[in-house]
């Protein structure tokens, strides 16, 4: 295969970005989009953001700029679901989650008060806690960091933001930090036959 133009630059960019570590970050909301729910799904507000301070400032912009695929997408995104107001247990959880976003936006932006206009979230600051998730993709176990929940930026600066727990999805099995499931643990001194 012949080396294509721009490979070295693309490789450098991909290596320099890496993976966002688990933790709390001060973020700036770059854009918001209200999306009406279809087929019985809740409406939602898609919040696009980037890291605003610290060693990982502009993380998602750098990641986006380094991506050379035609269908690249902004990865700094979190969907905030709008309650259906149907009285269900799930709706109660959605109301609490929605209120966490509005409350932490108010706390993080002095003078701002939630007035039912999500477009005013644009250019606001908010703390976002990122956690690690494990999933199975195309038969392989992978882990990645994703945004979990909002916090006040003062909590991020003070180092008092809560830590997100590890989440396993789609049959992911934790095995002491290794995602290689091709080995099994056999206790020392075991008399049983090894199954291979």
Coordinates of C-alpha atoms in Angstrom, one line a residue:
X1 CA 0.0 0.0 0.0
X2 CA 1.2 3.5 -0.8
X3 CA 1.4 6.0 2.0
X4 CA -1.2 8.7 1.5
X5 CA -0.7 12.5 1.9
X6 CA -1.4 13.9 5.3
X7 CA -1.0 10.6 7.2
X8 CA 1.9 11.8 9.5
X9 CA -0.1 14.9 10.5
X10 CA -3.3 12.8 11.1
X11 CA -1.3 10.3 13.2
X12 CA 0.3 13.1 15.3
X13 CA -3.1 14.7 15.9
X14 CA -4.7 11.4 16.9
X15 CA -1.9 10.6 19.3
X16 CA -1.8 14.0 20.9
X17 CA -5.5 14.0 21.8
X18 CA -5.8 10.7 23.6
X19 CA -8.7 9.9 26.0
X20 CA -10.3 12.3 28.4
X21 CA -9.6 11.1 32.0
X22 CA -12.4 10.5 34.4
X23 CA -13.2 13.5 36.5
X24 CA -15.0 16.8 36.8
X25 CA -14.4 19.6 34.3
X26 CA -15.5 23.2 33.8
X27 CA -17.3 23.3 30.5
X28 CA -18.7 25.9 28.2
X29 CA -21.9 25.2 26.3
X30 CA -21.3 25.8 22.7
X31 CA -24.8 25.1 21.3
X32 CA -28.1 23.7 22.3
X33 CA -30.8 22.0 20.2
X34 CA -34.3 21.1 21.2
X35 CA -35.4 17.8 19.7
X36 CA -39.0 16.6 19.7
X37 CA -39.4 13.0 20.8
X38 CA -40.8 10.5 18.3
X39 CA -42.5 7.2 18.7
X40 CA -43.3 7.9 22.3
X41 CA -39.8 9.0 23.3
X42 CA -39.3 12.1 25.4
X43 CA -38.3 15.5 24.0
X44 CA -34.7 16.4 24.7
X45 CA -32.3 19.2 24.7
X46 CA -29.0 18.2 23.1
X47 CA -26.2 20.2 24.8
X48 CA -22.9 20.6 22.9
X49 CA -20.0 21.7 25.1
X50 CA -16.2 21.8 25.3
X51 CA -13.8 21.8 28.2
X52 CA -13.2 25.5 29.1
X53 CA -10.3 25.4 31.5
X54 CA -7.2 23.4 32.5
X55 CA -5.0 20.9 30.8
X56 CA -7.9 19.5 28.6
X57 CA -9.2 22.9 27.4
X58 CA -10.7 22.7 23.9
X59 CA -10.5 18.8 24.1
X60 CA -13.5 18.2 21.9
X61 CA -12.6 20.8 19.3
X62 CA -9.1 19.3 19.0
X63 CA -10.7 15.8 18.7
X64 CA -13.2 17.1 16.0
X65 CA -10.4 18.9 14.1
X66 CA -8.2 15.8 14.1
X67 CA -11.0 13.6 12.8
X68 CA -10.6 13.2 9.0
X69 CA -13.8 11.1 8.4
X70 CA -16.6 12.7 6.3
X71 CA -19.3 11.9 8.9
X72 CA -17.4 13.3 11.9
X73 CA -19.5 14.4 14.9
X74 CA -18.9 16.6 17.8
X75 CA -18.3 14.3 20.8
X76 CA -18.8 16.8 23.6
X77 CA -22.5 16.2 23.8
X78 CA -25.1 15.3 26.4
X79 CA -28.8 14.9 26.0
X80 CA -31.0 16.3 28.7
X81 CA -34.4 14.7 28.6
X82 CA -37.6 16.7 29.1
X83 CA -40.1 15.2 31.5
X84 CA -43.4 14.0 30.0
X85 CA -45.2 15.0 33.1
X86 CA -47.1 11.7 33.1
X87 CA -46.6 10.8 36.8
X88 CA -44.5 7.7 36.2
X89 CA -41.5 6.7 38.2
X90 CA -39.3 7.3 35.2
X91 CA -40.7 10.7 34.8
X92 CA -39.9 11.6 38.4
X93 CA -36.3 10.6 37.7
X94 CA -36.3 12.7 34.5
X95 CA -37.6 15.7 36.4
X96 CA -34.8 15.4 39.0
X97 CA -32.2 15.1 36.3
X98 CA -33.6 18.1 34.4
X99 CA -33.6 20.2 37.6
X100 CA -30.0 19.3 38.3
X101 CA -29.1 20.9 35.0
X102 CA -31.1 24.1 35.5
X103 CA -30.0 24.4 39.2
X104 CA -26.3 23.9 38.4
X105 CA -26.5 26.3 35.4
X106 CA -28.0 28.9 37.8
X107 CA -25.3 28.3 40.4
X108 CA -22.5 28.4 37.9
X109 CA -23.6 31.6 36.1
X110 CA -24.4 34.5 38.6
X111 CA -27.4 36.5 37.4
X112 CA -28.8 33.7 35.3
X113 CA -32.2 32.3 36.2
X114 CA -33.9 29.4 34.3
X115 CA -36.8 30.9 32.4
X116 CA -37.9 28.0 30.1
X117 CA -35.7 29.2 27.2
X118 CA -33.1 26.5 26.6
X119 CA -31.4 28.7 23.9
X120 CA -30.1 30.9 26.8
X121 CA -27.9 28.0 27.9
X122 CA -25.5 28.8 25.0
X123 CA -22.2 30.3 26.1
X124 CA -23.0 29.4 29.8
X125 CA -20.5 27.6 32.0
X126 CA -21.3 24.4 33.9
X127 CA -19.3 21.7 35.6
X128 CA -19.7 18.2 34.1
X129 CA -18.6 15.0 35.7
X130 CA -17.2 12.3 33.4
X131 CA -17.2 8.6 34.2
X132 CA -15.8 5.5 32.6
X133 CA -18.2 3.1 30.8
X134 CA -17.5 -0.4 29.5
X135 CA -19.4 -1.9 26.6
X136 CA -19.2 -4.6 24.0
X137 CA -18.8 -3.4 20.5
X138 CA -18.4 -5.8 17.5
X139 CA -17.7 -8.7 20.0
X140 CA -14.9 -6.8 21.8
X141 CA -15.0 -5.2 25.2
X142 CA -14.1 -1.5 25.2
X143 CA -14.0 1.3 27.7
X144 CA -14.5 5.0 27.1
X145 CA -15.1 8.2 29.1
X146 CA -18.5 9.9 28.8
X147 CA -20.3 12.8 30.4
X148 CA -22.6 11.8 33.3
X149 CA -24.1 14.6 35.3
X150 CA -23.8 18.4 35.9
X151 CA -22.3 20.1 39.0
X152 CA -21.6 23.7 40.0
X153 CA -18.3 25.0 38.6
X154 CA -17.4 26.0 42.2
X155 CA -17.4 22.3 43.2
X156 CA -15.1 21.5 40.3
X157 CA -12.6 24.2 41.3
X158 CA -12.8 23.1 45.0
X159 CA -12.2 19.5 44.1
X160 CA -15.5 18.5 45.8
X161 CA -17.5 17.3 42.8
X162 CA -18.7 13.7 43.2
X163 CA -17.0 10.9 41.4
X164 CA -19.0 8.9 38.7
X165 CA -19.2 5.2 39.2
X166 CA -18.1 2.8 36.5
X167 CA -21.0 1.7 34.3
X168 CA -21.1 -1.7 32.5
X169 CA -23.4 -2.0 29.4
X170 CA -24.3 -4.5 26.8
X171 CA -22.8 -7.5 28.6
X172 CA -19.5 -5.9 29.5
X173 CA -17.8 -7.9 32.3
X174 CA -15.3 -6.3 34.6
X175 CA -12.2 -8.4 35.2
X176 CA -9.8 -6.4 37.3
X177 CA -9.2 -3.6 34.8
X178 CA -8.4 -5.9 31.9
X179 CA -10.7 -6.0 28.9
X180 CA -9.2 -9.1 27.5
X181 CA -11.6 -11.9 28.2
X182 CA -9.7 -14.6 26.4
X183 CA -8.1 -15.9 29.6
X184 CA -9.7 -17.4 32.7
X185 CA -8.5 -17.3 36.3
X186 CA -7.4 -20.7 37.6
X187 CA -6.7 -20.7 41.4
X188 CA -3.2 -21.8 42.4
X189 CA -3.1 -25.4 43.5
X190 CA -6.3 -26.2 41.6
X191 CA -6.7 -29.9 40.8
X192 CA -9.3 -29.3 38.1
X193 CA -8.4 -29.7 34.4
X194 CA -7.9 -26.5 32.5
X195 CA -10.6 -26.4 29.8
X196 CA -8.5 -26.3 26.6

